[in-house]
Short mmCIF file of C-alpha atoms and ligand atoms in Angstrom, two decimals:
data_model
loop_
_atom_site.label_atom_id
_atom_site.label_comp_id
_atom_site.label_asym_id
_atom_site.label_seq_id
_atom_site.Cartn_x
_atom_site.Cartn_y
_atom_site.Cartn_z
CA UNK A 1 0.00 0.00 0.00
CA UNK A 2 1.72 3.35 -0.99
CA UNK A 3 0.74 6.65 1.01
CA UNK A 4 -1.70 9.07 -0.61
CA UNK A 5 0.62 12.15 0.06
CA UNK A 6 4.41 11.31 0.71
CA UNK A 7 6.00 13.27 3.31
CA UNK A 8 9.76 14.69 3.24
CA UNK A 9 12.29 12.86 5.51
CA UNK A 10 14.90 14.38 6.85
CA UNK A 11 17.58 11.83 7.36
CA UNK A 12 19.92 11.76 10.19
CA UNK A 13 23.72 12.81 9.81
CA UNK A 14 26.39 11.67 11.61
CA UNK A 15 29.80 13.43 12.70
CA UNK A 16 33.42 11.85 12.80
CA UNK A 17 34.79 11.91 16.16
CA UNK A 18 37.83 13.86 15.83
CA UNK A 19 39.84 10.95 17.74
CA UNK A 20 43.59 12.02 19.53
CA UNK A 21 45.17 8.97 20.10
CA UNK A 22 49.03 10.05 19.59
CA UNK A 23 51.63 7.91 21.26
CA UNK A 24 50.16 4.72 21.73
CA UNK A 25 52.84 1.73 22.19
CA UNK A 26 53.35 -0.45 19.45
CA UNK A 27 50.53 1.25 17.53
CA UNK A 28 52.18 3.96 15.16
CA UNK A 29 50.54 7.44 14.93
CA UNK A 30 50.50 6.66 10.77
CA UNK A 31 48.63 3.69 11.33
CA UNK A 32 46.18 5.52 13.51
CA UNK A 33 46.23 8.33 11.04
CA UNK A 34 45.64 5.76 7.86
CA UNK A 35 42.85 4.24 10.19
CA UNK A 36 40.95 7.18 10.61
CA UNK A 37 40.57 7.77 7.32
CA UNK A 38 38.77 4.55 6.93
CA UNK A 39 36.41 4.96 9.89
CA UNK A 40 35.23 8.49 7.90
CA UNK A 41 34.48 6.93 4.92
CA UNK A 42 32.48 4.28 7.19
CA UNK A 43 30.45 7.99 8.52
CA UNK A 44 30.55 9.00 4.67
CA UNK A 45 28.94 6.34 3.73
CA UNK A 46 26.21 5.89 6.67
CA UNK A 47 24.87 9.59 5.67
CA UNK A 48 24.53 8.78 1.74
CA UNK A 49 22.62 5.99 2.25
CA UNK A 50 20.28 7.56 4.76
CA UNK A 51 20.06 10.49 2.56
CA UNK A 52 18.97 8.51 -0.65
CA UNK A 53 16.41 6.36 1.47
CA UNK A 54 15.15 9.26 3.13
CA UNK A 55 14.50 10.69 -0.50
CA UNK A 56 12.93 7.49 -1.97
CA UNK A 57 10.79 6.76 1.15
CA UNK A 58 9.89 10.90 1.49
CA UNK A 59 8.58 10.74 -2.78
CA UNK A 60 6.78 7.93 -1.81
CA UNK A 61 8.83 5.40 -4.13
CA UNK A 62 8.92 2.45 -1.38
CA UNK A 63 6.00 0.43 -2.90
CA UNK A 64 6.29 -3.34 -2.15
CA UNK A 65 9.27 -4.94 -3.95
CA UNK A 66 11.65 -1.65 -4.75
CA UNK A 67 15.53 -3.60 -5.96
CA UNK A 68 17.21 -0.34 -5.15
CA UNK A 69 15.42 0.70 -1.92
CA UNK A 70 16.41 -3.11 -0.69
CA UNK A 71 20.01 -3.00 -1.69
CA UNK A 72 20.68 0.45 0.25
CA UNK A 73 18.68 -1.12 3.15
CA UNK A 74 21.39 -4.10 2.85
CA UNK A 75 24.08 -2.34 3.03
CA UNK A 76 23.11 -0.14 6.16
CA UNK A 77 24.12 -3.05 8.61
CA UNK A 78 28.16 -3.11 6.68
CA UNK A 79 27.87 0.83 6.69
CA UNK A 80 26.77 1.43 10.18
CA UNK A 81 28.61 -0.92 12.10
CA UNK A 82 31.36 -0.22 10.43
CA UNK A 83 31.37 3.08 11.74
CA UNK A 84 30.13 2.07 15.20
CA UNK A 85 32.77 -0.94 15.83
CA UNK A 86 35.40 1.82 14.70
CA UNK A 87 34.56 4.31 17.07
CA UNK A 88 34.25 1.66 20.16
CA UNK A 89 37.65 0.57 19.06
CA UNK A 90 39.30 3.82 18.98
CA UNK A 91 37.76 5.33 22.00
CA UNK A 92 38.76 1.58 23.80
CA UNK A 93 42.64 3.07 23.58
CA UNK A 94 44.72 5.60 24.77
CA UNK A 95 48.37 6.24 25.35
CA UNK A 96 50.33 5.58 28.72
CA UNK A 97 47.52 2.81 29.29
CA UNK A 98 47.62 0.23 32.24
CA UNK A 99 48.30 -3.64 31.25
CA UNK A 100 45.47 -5.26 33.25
CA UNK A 101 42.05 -4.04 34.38
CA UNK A 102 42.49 -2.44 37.90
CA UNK A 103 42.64 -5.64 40.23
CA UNK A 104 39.57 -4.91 42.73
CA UNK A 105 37.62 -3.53 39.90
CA UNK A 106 33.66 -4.42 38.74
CA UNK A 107 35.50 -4.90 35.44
CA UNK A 108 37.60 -7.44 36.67
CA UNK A 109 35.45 -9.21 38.97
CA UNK A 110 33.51 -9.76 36.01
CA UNK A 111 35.85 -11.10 33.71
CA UNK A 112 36.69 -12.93 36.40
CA UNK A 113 32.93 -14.65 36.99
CA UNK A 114 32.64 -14.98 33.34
CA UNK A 115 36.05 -16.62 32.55
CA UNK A 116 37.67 -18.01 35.21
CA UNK A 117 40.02 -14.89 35.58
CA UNK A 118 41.17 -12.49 33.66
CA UNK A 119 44.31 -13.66 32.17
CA UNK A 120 42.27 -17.10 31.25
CA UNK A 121 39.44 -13.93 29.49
CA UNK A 122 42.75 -11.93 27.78
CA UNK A 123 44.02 -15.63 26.50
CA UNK A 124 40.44 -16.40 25.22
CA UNK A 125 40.24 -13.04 23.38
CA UNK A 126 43.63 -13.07 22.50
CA UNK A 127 43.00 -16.42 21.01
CA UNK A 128 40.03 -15.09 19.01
CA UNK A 129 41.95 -12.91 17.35
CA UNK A 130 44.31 -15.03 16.11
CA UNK A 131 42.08 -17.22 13.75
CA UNK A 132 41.88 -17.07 10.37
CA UNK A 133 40.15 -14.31 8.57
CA UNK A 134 39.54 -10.56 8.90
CA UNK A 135 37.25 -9.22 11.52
CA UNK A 136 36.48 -8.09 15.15
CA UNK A 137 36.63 -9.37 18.38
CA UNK A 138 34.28 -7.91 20.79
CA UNK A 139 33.65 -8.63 24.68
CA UNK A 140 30.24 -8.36 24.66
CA UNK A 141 28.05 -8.16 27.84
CA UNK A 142 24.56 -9.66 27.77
CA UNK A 143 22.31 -6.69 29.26
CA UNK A 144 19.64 -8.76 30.80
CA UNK A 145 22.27 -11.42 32.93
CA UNK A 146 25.68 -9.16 32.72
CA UNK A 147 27.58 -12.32 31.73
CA UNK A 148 30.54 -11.53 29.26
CA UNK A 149 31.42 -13.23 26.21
CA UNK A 150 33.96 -13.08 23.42
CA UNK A 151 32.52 -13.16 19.92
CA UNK A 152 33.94 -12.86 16.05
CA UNK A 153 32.38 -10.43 14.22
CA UNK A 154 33.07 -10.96 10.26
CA UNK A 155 31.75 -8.10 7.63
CA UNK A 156 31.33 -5.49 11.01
CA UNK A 157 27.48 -7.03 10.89
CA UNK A 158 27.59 -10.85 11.00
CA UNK A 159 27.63 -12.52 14.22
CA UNK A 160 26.95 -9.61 16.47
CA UNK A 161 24.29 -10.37 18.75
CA UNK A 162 21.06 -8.60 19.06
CA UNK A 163 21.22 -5.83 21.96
CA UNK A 164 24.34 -7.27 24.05
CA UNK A 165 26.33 -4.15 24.71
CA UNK A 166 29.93 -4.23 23.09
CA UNK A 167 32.78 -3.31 25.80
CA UNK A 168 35.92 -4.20 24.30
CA UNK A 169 36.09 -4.16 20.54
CA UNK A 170 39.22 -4.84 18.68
CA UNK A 171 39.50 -4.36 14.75
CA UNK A 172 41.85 -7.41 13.29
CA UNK A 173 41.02 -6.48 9.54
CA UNK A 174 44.59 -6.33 7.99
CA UNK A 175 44.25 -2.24 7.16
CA UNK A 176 44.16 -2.33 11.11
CA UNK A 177 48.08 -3.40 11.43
CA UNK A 178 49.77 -3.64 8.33
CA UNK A 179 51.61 -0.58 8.61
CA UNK A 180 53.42 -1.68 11.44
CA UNK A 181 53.23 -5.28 10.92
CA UNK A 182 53.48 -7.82 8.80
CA UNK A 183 50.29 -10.28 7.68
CA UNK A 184 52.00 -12.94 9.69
CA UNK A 185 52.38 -10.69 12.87
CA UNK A 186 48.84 -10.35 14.10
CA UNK A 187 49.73 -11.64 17.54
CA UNK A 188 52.48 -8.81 18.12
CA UNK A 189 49.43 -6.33 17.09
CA UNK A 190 47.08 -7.65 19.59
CA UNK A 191 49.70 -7.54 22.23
CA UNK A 192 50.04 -4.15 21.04
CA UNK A 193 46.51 -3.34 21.09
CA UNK A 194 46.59 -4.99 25.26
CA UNK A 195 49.28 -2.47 26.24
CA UNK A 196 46.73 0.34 25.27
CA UNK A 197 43.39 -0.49 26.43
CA UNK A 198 41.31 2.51 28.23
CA UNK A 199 40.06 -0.06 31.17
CA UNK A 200 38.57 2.85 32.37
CA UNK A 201 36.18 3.27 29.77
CA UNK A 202 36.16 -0.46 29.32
CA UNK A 203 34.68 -0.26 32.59
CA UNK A 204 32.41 2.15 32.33
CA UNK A 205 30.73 0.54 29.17
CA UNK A 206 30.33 -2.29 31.43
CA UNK A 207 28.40 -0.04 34.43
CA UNK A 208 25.96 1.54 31.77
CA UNK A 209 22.82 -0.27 30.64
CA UNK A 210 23.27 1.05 27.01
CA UNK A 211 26.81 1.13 24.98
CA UNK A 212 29.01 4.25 25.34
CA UNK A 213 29.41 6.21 22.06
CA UNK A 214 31.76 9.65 21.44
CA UNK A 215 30.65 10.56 18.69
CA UNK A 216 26.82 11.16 17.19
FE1 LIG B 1 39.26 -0.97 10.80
#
């Protein structure tokens, strides 16, 4: 059924969060810098999309099957978590970082519950990260029981599940490391990535009820 009078829709338009992450340890400021430019092409492409659905849906030229209207609609789950899994990662860092969640905190007691301890959690993850492929690894905490687990998310939107609230994302896509590393030196990037984890704000994700975004 196709509305009598379409209405205009305004779309929504997302910002880049101007990240600073200078100076992290084993995680070069070109890296960071060719990184960036990735996750703004991720915004880029979030607000083109919305924009041309916004126009089809506002003209009224959504009636039943529409090819085009479907393929943009596809591609929103790639586009936006692209850009969402990129900001969690970056704002999950900063320089001068501490190796281990503070011992004593919630964060670790619930790493703890969840895996056994935490070094048996950072193993796990670790371990993840590792496997073959390009993707994500994300701590995710279930909302409704607040128990953790470690998933693999492939494409930014396959294998993420449905309302668990990312805490610790890290980005194992090759364009992620290959500046400072070779293919074949993943592990030496995700100890990398360990010596510059924000626990902090690791923690906090964990002590909200909804994820934790900079930028909107
Ligand atoms: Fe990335």
């Amino acid at each position: 059924m196709s509305p009598s009078s379409p209405k205009p829709v305004v779309p929504k338009t997302y910002k880049e969060h101007p990240f600073d992450l200078h100076g992290l340890d084993g995680i070069s400021d070109a890296q960071i810098a060719e990184h960036l430019v990735l996750y703004a092409g991720y915004v880029k492409q979030v607000n083109g999309i919305n924009e041309q659905l916004a126009e089809m849906i506002g003209r009224g030229q959504a009636p039943g099957t529409h090819p085009e209207l479907a393929t943009l609609t596809h591609r929103l789950g790639f586009e936006y978590n692209g850009m969402l899994l990129h900001e969690h990662y970056f704002s999950g860092l900063r320089s001068q970082a501490e190796p281990h969640p503070p011992s004593g905190s919630a964060l670790a007691a619930a790493l703890a519950e969840s895996f056994g301890s935490v070094g048996q959690w950072q193993a796990a993850f670790h371990a993840v990260g590792e496997s073959r492929g390009v993707g994500w690894v994300i701590l995710f905490q279930d909302p409704t029981t607040h128990w953790l687990t470690n998933h693999w998310i492939s494409l930014h939107q396959e294998g993420v599940p449905a309302g668990f609230t990312p805490l610790l994302v890290m980005d194992v896509w090759e364009h992620a490391f290959m500046r400072d590393y070779k293919a074949t030196e993943r592990g030496a990037y995700i100890e990398a990535f360990f010596r510059n984890i924000d626990w902090r704000m690791i923690e906090q994700r964990l002590l909200t009820t909804r994820a934790l975004r900079l930028a909107s």
